[in-house]
Tab-separated table of C-alpha atoms in Angstrom:
chain	number	residue	atom	x	y	z
A	7	UNK	CA	73.885	106.399	85.544
A	8	UNK	CA	71.891	106.150	82.403
A	9	UNK	CA	72.126	103.551	79.679
A	10	UNK	CA	73.727	106.536	77.700
A	11	UNK	CA	76.089	107.356	80.488
A	12	UNK	CA	77.294	103.255	80.439
A	13	UNK	CA	77.657	103.091	76.633
A	14	UNK	CA	79.684	106.490	76.651
A	15	UNK	CA	81.957	104.830	79.495
A	16	UNK	CA	82.233	101.780	77.367
A	17	UNK	CA	83.532	103.772	74.554
A	18	UNK	CA	86.174	105.669	76.776
A	19	UNK	CA	87.302	102.117	77.885
A	20	UNK	CA	87.778	101.112	74.216
A	21	UNK	CA	89.499	104.408	73.185
A	22	UNK	CA	91.938	104.247	76.198
A	23	UNK	CA	93.974	101.540	74.453
A	24	UNK	CA	94.799	103.649	71.804
A	25	UNK	CA	98.009	105.921	71.674
A	26	UNK	CA	97.349	109.377	73.143
A	27	UNK	CA	98.121	110.817	69.700
A	28	UNK	CA	95.368	108.853	68.081
A	29	UNK	CA	92.612	110.016	70.234
A	30	UNK	CA	90.415	112.931	69.281
A	31	UNK	CA	89.404	113.633	72.967
A	32	UNK	CA	87.359	116.709	71.819
A	33	UNK	CA	84.928	114.130	69.858
A	34	UNK	CA	84.083	112.800	73.260
A	35	UNK	CA	83.742	116.380	74.699
A	36	UNK	CA	86.568	115.922	77.004
A	37	UNK	CA	88.740	118.776	77.871
A	38	UNK	CA	91.700	119.362	80.332
A	39	UNK	CA	93.118	115.931	79.160
A	40	UNK	CA	95.893	114.472	81.216
A	41	UNK	CA	97.316	111.416	79.636
A	42	UNK	CA	99.257	109.179	82.292
A	43	UNK	CA	101.625	106.282	81.043
A	44	UNK	CA	103.926	104.829	83.721
A	45	UNK	CA	106.734	102.953	81.722
A	46	UNK	CA	107.799	100.796	84.770
A	47	UNK	CA	104.320	99.298	85.517
A	48	UNK	CA	102.998	99.693	82.079
A	49	UNK	CA	99.836	101.382	83.273
A	50	UNK	CA	98.008	103.782	81.234
A	51	UNK	CA	94.999	106.159	82.037
A	52	UNK	CA	93.750	109.406	81.191
A	53	UNK	CA	92.171	112.170	83.698
A	54	UNK	CA	89.787	114.629	81.882
A	55	UNK	CA	86.801	116.689	82.270
A	56	UNK	CA	83.391	116.524	80.823
A	57	UNK	CA	80.912	119.235	81.630
A	58	UNK	CA	81.273	119.235	85.624
A	59	UNK	CA	82.338	115.411	85.881
A	60	UNK	CA	85.731	114.278	86.102
A	61	UNK	CA	86.725	111.178	84.216
A	62	UNK	CA	89.504	108.833	85.015
A	63	UNK	CA	89.694	105.903	82.712
A	64	UNK	CA	92.224	103.039	82.668
A	65	UNK	CA	93.543	100.942	79.940
A	66	UNK	CA	93.408	96.905	80.518
A	67	UNK	CA	95.861	94.236	79.771
A	68	UNK	CA	97.637	94.982	76.609
A	69	UNK	CA	101.229	93.741	77.345
A	70	UNK	CA	103.340	91.159	78.952
A	71	UNK	CA	103.980	93.138	82.086
A	72	UNK	CA	100.143	93.798	82.552
A	73	UNK	CA	99.590	89.837	82.300
A	74	UNK	CA	102.447	89.631	84.967
A	75	UNK	CA	100.364	91.965	87.132
A	76	UNK	CA	97.244	90.024	86.334
A	77	UNK	CA	98.842	86.902	87.721
A	78	UNK	CA	100.412	88.325	90.731
A	79	UNK	CA	97.535	87.112	92.926
A	80	UNK	CA	98.942	87.555	96.531
A	81	UNK	CA	96.751	89.520	98.838
A	82	UNK	CA	98.080	92.538	100.538
A	83	UNK	CA	96.709	95.018	103.006
A	84	UNK	CA	94.837	98.323	101.231
A	85	UNK	CA	93.229	101.385	103.157
A	86	UNK	CA	91.073	99.868	105.749
A	87	UNK	CA	91.785	97.226	108.404
A	88	UNK	CA	91.077	93.647	107.099
A	89	UNK	CA	91.072	95.119	103.337
A	90	UNK	CA	93.230	92.698	101.047
A	91	UNK	CA	93.574	93.121	97.671
A	92	UNK	CA	95.290	91.599	94.499
A	93	UNK	CA	99.110	92.573	94.671
A	94	UNK	CA	99.418	93.010	90.905
A	95	UNK	CA	96.126	95.195	90.633
A	96	UNK	CA	97.369	97.405	93.521
A	97	UNK	CA	100.851	97.670	91.984
A	98	UNK	CA	99.274	99.063	88.744
A	99	UNK	CA	97.270	101.572	90.932
A	100	UNK	CA	100.168	102.655	93.167
A	101	UNK	CA	102.238	103.539	90.313
A	102	UNK	CA	99.940	106.055	88.845
A	103	UNK	CA	98.063	107.253	91.995
A	104	UNK	CA	99.949	110.273	92.758
A	105	UNK	CA	99.737	111.733	89.109
A	106	UNK	CA	96.112	110.883	89.421
A	107	UNK	CA	95.417	112.781	92.478
A	108	UNK	CA	97.767	115.673	91.493
A	109	UNK	CA	95.816	116.415	88.130
A	110	UNK	CA	92.050	115.864	90.024
A	111	UNK	CA	93.325	118.575	92.378
A	112	UNK	CA	94.105	120.845	89.479
A	113	UNK	CA	90.709	120.787	88.330
A	114	UNK	CA	87.788	122.844	89.690
A	115	UNK	CA	84.088	123.342	88.994
A	116	UNK	CA	83.068	119.506	89.187
A	117	UNK	CA	80.518	117.714	90.865
A	118	UNK	CA	81.267	114.161	90.487
A	119	UNK	CA	83.804	111.854	89.471
A	120	UNK	CA	83.695	108.738	87.287
A	121	UNK	CA	86.274	105.958	87.117
A	122	UNK	CA	86.257	103.172	84.335
A	123	UNK	CA	88.160	100.618	82.897
A	124	UNK	CA	88.177	97.353	81.173
A	125	UNK	CA	89.857	94.008	82.250
A	126	UNK	CA	93.122	95.142	84.393
A	127	UNK	CA	91.802	98.473	83.970
A	128	UNK	CA	88.818	97.762	85.700
A	129	UNK	CA	90.348	96.230	88.720
A	130	UNK	CA	92.513	99.378	88.786
A	131	UNK	CA	89.336	101.430	88.293
A	132	UNK	CA	87.942	99.804	91.464
A	133	UNK	CA	90.880	100.491	93.414
A	134	UNK	CA	90.924	104.097	92.139
A	135	UNK	CA	87.247	104.691	93.112
A	136	UNK	CA	87.724	103.505	96.801
A	137	UNK	CA	90.758	105.340	97.287
A	138	UNK	CA	89.296	108.479	95.768
A	139	UNK	CA	86.063	108.029	98.302
A	140	UNK	CA	88.641	108.263	101.271
A	141	UNK	CA	90.077	111.404	99.959
A	142	UNK	CA	87.228	113.329	98.007
A	143	UNK	CA	83.799	114.620	99.306
A	144	UNK	CA	82.502	114.321	95.868
A	145	UNK	CA	80.089	111.482	94.612
A	146	UNK	CA	81.950	108.751	92.743
A	147	UNK	CA	80.965	106.680	90.171
A	148	UNK	CA	82.621	103.522	89.058
A	149	UNK	CA	81.857	101.744	85.599
A	150	UNK	CA	83.882	98.526	85.029
A	151	UNK	CA	83.953	96.241	81.970
A	152	UNK	CA	85.022	92.645	82.496
A	153	UNK	CA	86.717	93.215	86.016
A	154	UNK	CA	88.313	90.637	87.925
A	155	UNK	CA	87.413	90.458	91.903
A	156	UNK	CA	89.926	92.869	93.417
A	157	UNK	CA	89.815	91.949	97.012
A	158	UNK	CA	88.669	89.965	99.860
A	159	UNK	CA	85.060	90.278	101.255
A	160	UNK	CA	86.277	92.917	103.898
A	161	UNK	CA	87.445	94.861	101.053
A	162	UNK	CA	83.855	94.494	99.172
A	163	UNK	CA	81.975	95.030	102.387
A	164	UNK	CA	84.093	98.427	102.949
A	165	UNK	CA	83.870	99.404	99.460
A	166	UNK	CA	80.019	98.940	99.344
A	167	UNK	CA	79.785	100.839	102.385
A	168	UNK	CA	81.385	103.838	100.733
A	169	UNK	CA	78.303	104.458	98.500
A	170	UNK	CA	80.258	104.408	95.373
A	171	UNK	CA	77.742	104.113	92.598
A	172	UNK	CA	79.090	101.009	90.776
A	173	UNK	CA	78.279	99.449	87.561
A	174	UNK	CA	80.169	96.075	86.989
A	175	UNK	CA	79.463	94.726	83.295
A	176	UNK	CA	80.530	91.189	83.152
A	177	UNK	CA	79.774	88.229	81.011
A	178	UNK	CA	78.799	84.999	82.847
A	179	UNK	CA	81.283	82.906	80.997
A	180	UNK	CA	84.164	85.201	81.471
A	181	UNK	CA	86.469	83.314	83.887
A	182	UNK	CA	88.299	86.664	84.636
A	183	UNK	CA	85.153	88.330	86.255
A	184	UNK	CA	85.210	85.311	88.642
A	185	UNK	CA	88.699	85.231	89.600
A	186	UNK	CA	90.865	85.269	91.586
A	187	UNK	CA	89.251	85.466	94.917
């Protein structure tokens, strides 16, 4: 991922905070856009294509419900034995997982999947990238901004073993990036 790619992903992480109707997806060269908005969990994202890449972009904390998910820190099993992840982040991912997979399955001609998000969205992006790596044989990149820690050491090791190209952008003094595990 180049510096320009990272800056592009940062812009996508910013624009996902807007309402769907207020986003000019064409100005980002995105097409086949599918907006995802799960009202119950208050999780928002979009799936789109740019060139031969699929982008999955998650919105971060922007509501009381999101904040509740942020502080729901019990550890629960995830995909592999020993994986323990933050229940609030997993709840957000689980609420949109099926629609994300469904929309990826509708797309063709891609050669990589890029997943990104900020804050809560970054944590969900991490779970998404890991989950996608178990389903698709396509290279996966994950760019997170201000992501909290998502899982235990076993999860981290299993994630690292999946060879997901990951770019985790954090500020050293950001307490969220050093919590909750």
